[in-house]
PDB file of C-alpha atoms in Angstrom:
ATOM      1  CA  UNK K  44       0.000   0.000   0.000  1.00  0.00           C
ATOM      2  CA  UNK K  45       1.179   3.048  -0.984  1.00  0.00           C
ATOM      3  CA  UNK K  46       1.982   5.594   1.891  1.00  0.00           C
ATOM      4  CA  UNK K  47       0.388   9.132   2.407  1.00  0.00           C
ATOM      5  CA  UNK K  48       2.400  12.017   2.969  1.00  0.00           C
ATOM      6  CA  UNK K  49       2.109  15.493   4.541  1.00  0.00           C
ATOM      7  CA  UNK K  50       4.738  17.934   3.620  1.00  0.00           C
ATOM      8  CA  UNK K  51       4.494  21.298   4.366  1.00  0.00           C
ATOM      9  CA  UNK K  52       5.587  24.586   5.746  1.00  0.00           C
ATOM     10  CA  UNK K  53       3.551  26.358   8.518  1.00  0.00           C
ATOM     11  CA  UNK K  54       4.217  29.320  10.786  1.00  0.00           C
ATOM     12  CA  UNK K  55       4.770  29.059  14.261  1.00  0.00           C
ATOM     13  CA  UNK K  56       1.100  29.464  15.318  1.00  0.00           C
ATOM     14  CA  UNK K  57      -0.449  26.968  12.656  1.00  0.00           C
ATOM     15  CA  UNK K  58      -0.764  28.761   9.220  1.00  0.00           C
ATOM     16  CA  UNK K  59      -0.031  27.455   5.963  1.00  0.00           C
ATOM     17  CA  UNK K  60      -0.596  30.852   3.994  1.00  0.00           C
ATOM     18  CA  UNK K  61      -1.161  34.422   5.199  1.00  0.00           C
ATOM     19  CA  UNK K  62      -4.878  35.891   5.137  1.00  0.00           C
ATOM     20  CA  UNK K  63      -4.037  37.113   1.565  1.00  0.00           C
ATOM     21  CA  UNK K  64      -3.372  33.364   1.315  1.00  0.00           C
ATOM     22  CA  UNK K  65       0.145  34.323   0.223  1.00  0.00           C
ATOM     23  CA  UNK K  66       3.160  32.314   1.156  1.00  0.00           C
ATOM     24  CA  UNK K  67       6.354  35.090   1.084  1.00  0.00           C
ATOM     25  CA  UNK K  68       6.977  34.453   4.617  1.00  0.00           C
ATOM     26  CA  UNK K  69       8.575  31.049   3.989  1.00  0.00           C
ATOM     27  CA  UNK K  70      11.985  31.685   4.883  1.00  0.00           C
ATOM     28  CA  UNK K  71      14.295  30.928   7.599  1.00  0.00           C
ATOM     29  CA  UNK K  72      15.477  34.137   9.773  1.00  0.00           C
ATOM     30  CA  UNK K  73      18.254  35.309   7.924  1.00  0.00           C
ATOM     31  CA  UNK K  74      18.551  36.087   3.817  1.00  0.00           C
ATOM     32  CA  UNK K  75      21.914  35.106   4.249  1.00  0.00           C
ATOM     33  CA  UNK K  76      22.252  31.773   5.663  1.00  0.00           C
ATOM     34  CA  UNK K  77      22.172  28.629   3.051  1.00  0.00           C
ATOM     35  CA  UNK K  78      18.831  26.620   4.121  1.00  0.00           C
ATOM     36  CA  UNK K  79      19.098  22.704   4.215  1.00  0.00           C
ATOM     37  CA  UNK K  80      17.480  21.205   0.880  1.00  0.00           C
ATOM     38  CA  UNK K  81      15.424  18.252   2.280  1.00  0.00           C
ATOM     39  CA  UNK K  82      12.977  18.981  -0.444  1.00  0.00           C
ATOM     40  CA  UNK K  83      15.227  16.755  -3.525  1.00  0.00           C
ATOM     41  CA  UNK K  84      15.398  14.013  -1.120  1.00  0.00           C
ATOM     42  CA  UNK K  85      11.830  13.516  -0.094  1.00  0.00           C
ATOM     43  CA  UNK K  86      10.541  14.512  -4.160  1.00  0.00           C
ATOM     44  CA  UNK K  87      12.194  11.263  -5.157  1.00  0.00           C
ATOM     45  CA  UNK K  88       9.438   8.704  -2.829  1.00  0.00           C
ATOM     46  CA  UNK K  89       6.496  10.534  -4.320  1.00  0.00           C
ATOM     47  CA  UNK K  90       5.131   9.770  -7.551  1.00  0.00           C
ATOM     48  CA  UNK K  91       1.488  11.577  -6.614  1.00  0.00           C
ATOM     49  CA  UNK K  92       0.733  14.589  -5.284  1.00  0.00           C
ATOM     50  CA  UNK K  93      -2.886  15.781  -4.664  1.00  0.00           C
ATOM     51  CA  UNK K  94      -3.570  19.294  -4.013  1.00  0.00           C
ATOM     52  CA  UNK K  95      -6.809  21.969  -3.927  1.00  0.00           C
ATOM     53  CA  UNK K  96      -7.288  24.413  -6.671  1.00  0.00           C
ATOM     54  CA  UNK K  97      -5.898  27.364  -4.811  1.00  0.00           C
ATOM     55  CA  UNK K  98      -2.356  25.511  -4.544  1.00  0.00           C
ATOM     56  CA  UNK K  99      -2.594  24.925  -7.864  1.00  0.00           C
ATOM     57  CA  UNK K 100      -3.465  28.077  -8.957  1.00  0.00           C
ATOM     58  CA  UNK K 101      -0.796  29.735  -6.578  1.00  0.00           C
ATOM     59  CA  UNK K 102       1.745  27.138  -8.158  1.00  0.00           C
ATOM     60  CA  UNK K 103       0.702  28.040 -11.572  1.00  0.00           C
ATOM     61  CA  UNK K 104       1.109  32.010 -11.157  1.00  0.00           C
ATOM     62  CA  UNK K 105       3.587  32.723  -8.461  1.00  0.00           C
ATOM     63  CA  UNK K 106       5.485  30.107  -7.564  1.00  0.00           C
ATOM     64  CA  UNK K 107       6.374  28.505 -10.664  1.00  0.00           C
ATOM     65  CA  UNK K 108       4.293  30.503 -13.639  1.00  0.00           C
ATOM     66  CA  UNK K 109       6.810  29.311 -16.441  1.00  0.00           C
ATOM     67  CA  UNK K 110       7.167  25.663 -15.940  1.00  0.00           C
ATOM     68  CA  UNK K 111       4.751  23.426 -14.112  1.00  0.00           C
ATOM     69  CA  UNK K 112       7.167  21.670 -11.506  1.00  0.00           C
ATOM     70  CA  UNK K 113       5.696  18.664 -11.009  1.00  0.00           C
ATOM     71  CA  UNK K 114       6.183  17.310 -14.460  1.00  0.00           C
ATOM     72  CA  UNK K 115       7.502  13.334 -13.547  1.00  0.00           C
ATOM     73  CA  UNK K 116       4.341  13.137 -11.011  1.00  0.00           C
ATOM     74  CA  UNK K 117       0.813  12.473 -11.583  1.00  0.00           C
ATOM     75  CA  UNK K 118      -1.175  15.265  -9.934  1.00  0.00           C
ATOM     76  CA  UNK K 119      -4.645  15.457  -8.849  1.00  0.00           C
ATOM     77  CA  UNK K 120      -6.120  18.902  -8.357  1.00  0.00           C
ATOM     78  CA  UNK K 121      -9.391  18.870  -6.325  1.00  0.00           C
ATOM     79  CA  UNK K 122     -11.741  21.131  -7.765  1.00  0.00           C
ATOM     80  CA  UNK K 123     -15.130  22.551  -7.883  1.00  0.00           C
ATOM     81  CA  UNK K 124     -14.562  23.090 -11.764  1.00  0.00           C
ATOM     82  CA  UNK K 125     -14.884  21.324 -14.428  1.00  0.00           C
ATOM     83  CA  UNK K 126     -11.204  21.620 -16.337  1.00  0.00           C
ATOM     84  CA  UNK K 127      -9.361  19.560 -18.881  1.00  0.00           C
ATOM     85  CA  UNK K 128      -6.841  17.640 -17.589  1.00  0.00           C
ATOM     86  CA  UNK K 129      -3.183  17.500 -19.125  1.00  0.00           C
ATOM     87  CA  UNK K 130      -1.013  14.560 -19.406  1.00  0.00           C
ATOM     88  CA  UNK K 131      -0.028  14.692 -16.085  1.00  0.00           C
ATOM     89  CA  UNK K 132      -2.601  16.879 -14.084  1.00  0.00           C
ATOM     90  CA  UNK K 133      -5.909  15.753 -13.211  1.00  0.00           C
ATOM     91  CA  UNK K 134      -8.679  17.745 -11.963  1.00  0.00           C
ATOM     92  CA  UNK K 135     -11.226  16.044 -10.116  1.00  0.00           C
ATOM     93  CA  UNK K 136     -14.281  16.748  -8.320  1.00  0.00           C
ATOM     94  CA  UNK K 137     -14.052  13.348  -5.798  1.00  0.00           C
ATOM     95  CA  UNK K 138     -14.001  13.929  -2.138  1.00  0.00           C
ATOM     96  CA  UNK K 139     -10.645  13.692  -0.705  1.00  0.00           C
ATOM     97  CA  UNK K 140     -11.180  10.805   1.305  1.00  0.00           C
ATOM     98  CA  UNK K 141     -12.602   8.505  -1.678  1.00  0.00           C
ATOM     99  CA  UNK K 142      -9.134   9.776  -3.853  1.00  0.00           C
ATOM    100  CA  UNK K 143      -6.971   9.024  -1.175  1.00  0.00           C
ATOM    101  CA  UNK K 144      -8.303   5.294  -0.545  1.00  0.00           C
ATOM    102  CA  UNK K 145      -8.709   4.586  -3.763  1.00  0.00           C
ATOM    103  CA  UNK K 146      -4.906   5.629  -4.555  1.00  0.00           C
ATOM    104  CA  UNK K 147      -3.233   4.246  -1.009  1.00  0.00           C
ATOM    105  CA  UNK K 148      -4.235   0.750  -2.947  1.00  0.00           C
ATOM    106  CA  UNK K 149      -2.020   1.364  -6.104  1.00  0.00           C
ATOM    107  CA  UNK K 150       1.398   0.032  -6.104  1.00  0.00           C
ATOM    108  CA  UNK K 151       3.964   2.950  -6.409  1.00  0.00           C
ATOM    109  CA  UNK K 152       5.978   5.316  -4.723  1.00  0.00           C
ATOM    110  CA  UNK K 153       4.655   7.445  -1.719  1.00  0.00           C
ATOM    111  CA  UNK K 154       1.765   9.905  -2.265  1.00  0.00           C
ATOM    112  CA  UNK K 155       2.553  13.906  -1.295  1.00  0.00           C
ATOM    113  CA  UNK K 156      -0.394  16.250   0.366  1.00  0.00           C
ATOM    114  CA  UNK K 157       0.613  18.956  -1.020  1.00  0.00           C
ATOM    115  CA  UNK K 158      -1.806  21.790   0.055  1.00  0.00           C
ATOM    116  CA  UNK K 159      -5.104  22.918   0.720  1.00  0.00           C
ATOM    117  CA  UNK K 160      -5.975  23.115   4.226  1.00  0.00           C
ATOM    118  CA  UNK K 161      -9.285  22.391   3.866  1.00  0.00           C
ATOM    119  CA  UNK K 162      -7.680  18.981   2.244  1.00  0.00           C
ATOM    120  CA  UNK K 163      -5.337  17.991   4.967  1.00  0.00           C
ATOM    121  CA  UNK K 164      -8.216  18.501   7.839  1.00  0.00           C
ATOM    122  CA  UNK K 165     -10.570  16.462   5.392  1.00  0.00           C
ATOM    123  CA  UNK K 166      -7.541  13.898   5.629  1.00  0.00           C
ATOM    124  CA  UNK K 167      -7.152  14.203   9.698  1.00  0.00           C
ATOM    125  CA  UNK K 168     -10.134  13.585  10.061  1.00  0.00           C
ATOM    126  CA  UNK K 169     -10.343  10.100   8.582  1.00  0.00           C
ATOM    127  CA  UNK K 170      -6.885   9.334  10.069  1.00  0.00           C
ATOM    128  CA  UNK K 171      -5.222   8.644   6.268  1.00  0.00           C
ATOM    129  CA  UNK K 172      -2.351  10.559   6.550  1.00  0.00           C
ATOM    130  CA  UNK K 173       0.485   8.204   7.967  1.00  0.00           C
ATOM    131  CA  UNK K 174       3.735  10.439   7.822  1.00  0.00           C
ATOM    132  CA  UNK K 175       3.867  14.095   8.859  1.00  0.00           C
ATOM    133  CA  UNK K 176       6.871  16.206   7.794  1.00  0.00           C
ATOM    134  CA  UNK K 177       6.070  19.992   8.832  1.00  0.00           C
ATOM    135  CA  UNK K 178       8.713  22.725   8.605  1.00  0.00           C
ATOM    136  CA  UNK K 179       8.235  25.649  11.552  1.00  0.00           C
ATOM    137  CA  UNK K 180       8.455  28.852  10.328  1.00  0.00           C
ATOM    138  CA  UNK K 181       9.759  31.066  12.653  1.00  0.00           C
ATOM    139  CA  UNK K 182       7.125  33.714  12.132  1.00  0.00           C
ATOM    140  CA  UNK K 183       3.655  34.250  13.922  1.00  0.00           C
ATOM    141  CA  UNK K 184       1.312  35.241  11.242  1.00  0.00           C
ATOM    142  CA  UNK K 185      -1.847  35.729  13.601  1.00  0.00           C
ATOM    143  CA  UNK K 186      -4.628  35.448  11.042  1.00  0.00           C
ATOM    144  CA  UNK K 187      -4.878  33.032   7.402  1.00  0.00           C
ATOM    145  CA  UNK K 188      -5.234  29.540   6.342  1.00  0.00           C
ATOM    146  CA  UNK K 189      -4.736  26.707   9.483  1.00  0.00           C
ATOM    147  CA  UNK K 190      -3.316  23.704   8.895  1.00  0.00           C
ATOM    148  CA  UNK K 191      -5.020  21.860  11.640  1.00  0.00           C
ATOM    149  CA  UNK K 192      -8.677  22.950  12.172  1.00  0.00           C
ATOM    150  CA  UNK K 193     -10.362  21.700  15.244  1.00  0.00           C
ATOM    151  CA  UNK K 194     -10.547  17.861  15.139  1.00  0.00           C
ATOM    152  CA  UNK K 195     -12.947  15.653  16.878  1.00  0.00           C
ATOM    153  CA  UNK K 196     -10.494  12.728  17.942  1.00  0.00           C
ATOM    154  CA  UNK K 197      -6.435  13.475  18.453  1.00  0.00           C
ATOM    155  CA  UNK K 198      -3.882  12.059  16.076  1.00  0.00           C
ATOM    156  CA  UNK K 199      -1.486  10.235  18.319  1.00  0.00           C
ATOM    157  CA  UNK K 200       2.061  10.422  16.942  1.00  0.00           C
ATOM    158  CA  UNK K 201       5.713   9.416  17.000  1.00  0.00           C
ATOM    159  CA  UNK K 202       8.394  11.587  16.401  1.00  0.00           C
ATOM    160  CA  UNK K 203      11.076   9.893  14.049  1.00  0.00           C
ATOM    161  CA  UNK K 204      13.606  12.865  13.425  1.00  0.00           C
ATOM    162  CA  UNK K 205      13.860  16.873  13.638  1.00  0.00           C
ATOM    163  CA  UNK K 206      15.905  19.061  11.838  1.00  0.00           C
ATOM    164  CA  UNK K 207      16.837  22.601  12.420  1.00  0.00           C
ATOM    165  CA  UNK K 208      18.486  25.273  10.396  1.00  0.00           C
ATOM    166  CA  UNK K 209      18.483  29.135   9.844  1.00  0.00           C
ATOM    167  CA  UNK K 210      15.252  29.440  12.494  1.00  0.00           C
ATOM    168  CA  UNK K 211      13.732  26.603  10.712  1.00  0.00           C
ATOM    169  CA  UNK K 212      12.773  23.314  12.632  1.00  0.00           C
ATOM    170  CA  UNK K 213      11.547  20.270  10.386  1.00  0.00           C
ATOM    171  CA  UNK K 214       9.806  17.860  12.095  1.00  0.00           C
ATOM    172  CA  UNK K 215       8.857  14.254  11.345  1.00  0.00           C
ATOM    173  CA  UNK K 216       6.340  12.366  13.222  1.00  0.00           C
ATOM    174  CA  UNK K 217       4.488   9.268  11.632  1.00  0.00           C
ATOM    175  CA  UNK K 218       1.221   7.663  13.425  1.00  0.00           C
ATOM    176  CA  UNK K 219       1.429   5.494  16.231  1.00  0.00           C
TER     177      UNK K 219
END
């Protein structure tokens, strides 16, 4: 079975993206110091990556507007809207849960949750995330998207490994 994967960035009080549901603020503390590239390392056990449409979108015309990055990776964008898909990007309309139990069957490499918050509580919910990589940002943001809304059962974990460098701590905690 295929394993599911959360990596992402939040600040230090829970936010994936700012209440303009930007994401400038992910940086370490200082412009000058080299962060730690554990990003080329984890790309290479995913061969999915499911995301909302507003990751996609902020993919698509700020992050990476020239190139989609994701090109050796099937990726399903959950959607609302009815788009075409492209040879590697699929937009669906399937609840989250059904997607990710449906995929979690398929032989393959490890499946990424890339964004949407509203996605990875969806996820939490129904317990189907099994490893939980989270970089700390070390800003407070004080308003904009959560990562964790409230939940109705805790998520107990283990913590397998943390990494810190230039005010940023990476944690890795799969379920127990």
């Amino acid at each position: 079975m295929k394993k599911v994967v959360l990596y992402i960035a939040m600040s230090l009080d829970g936010y994936i993206a700012d209440k303009e549901g930007k994401v400038d603020w992910l940086k370490g503390q200082n412009a000058k110091e080299e962060n730690i590239d554990t990003y080329s390392s984890f790309i290479k056990e995913v061969d999915t990556v499911i995301m909302g449409r507003n990751t996609y979108k902020q993919i698509i015309t700020e992050l990476s507007p020239n190139q989609w990055i994701y090109h050796d990776l099937t990726t399903y964008v959950i959607t609302h809207r009815k788009l075409p898909p492209t040879e590697n990007i699929k937009f669906i309309q399937e609840n989250p849960y059904d997607l990710v139990k449906r995929l979690k069957k398929e032989q393959g490499k490890k499946i990424w949750i890339c964004g949407g918050g509203k996605i990875v509580q969806s996820l939490l919910k129904e317990k189907l995330i099994d490893e939980y990589n989270i970089a700390v940002i070390p800003v407070i943001l004080g308003a904009g998207i959560p990562l964790f809304g409230k939940m109705l059962k805790e998520i107990e974990l283990t913590l397998l490994n943390t990494l810190t460098y230039n005010g940023i701590v990476e944690l890795l905690y799969i379920c127990r």
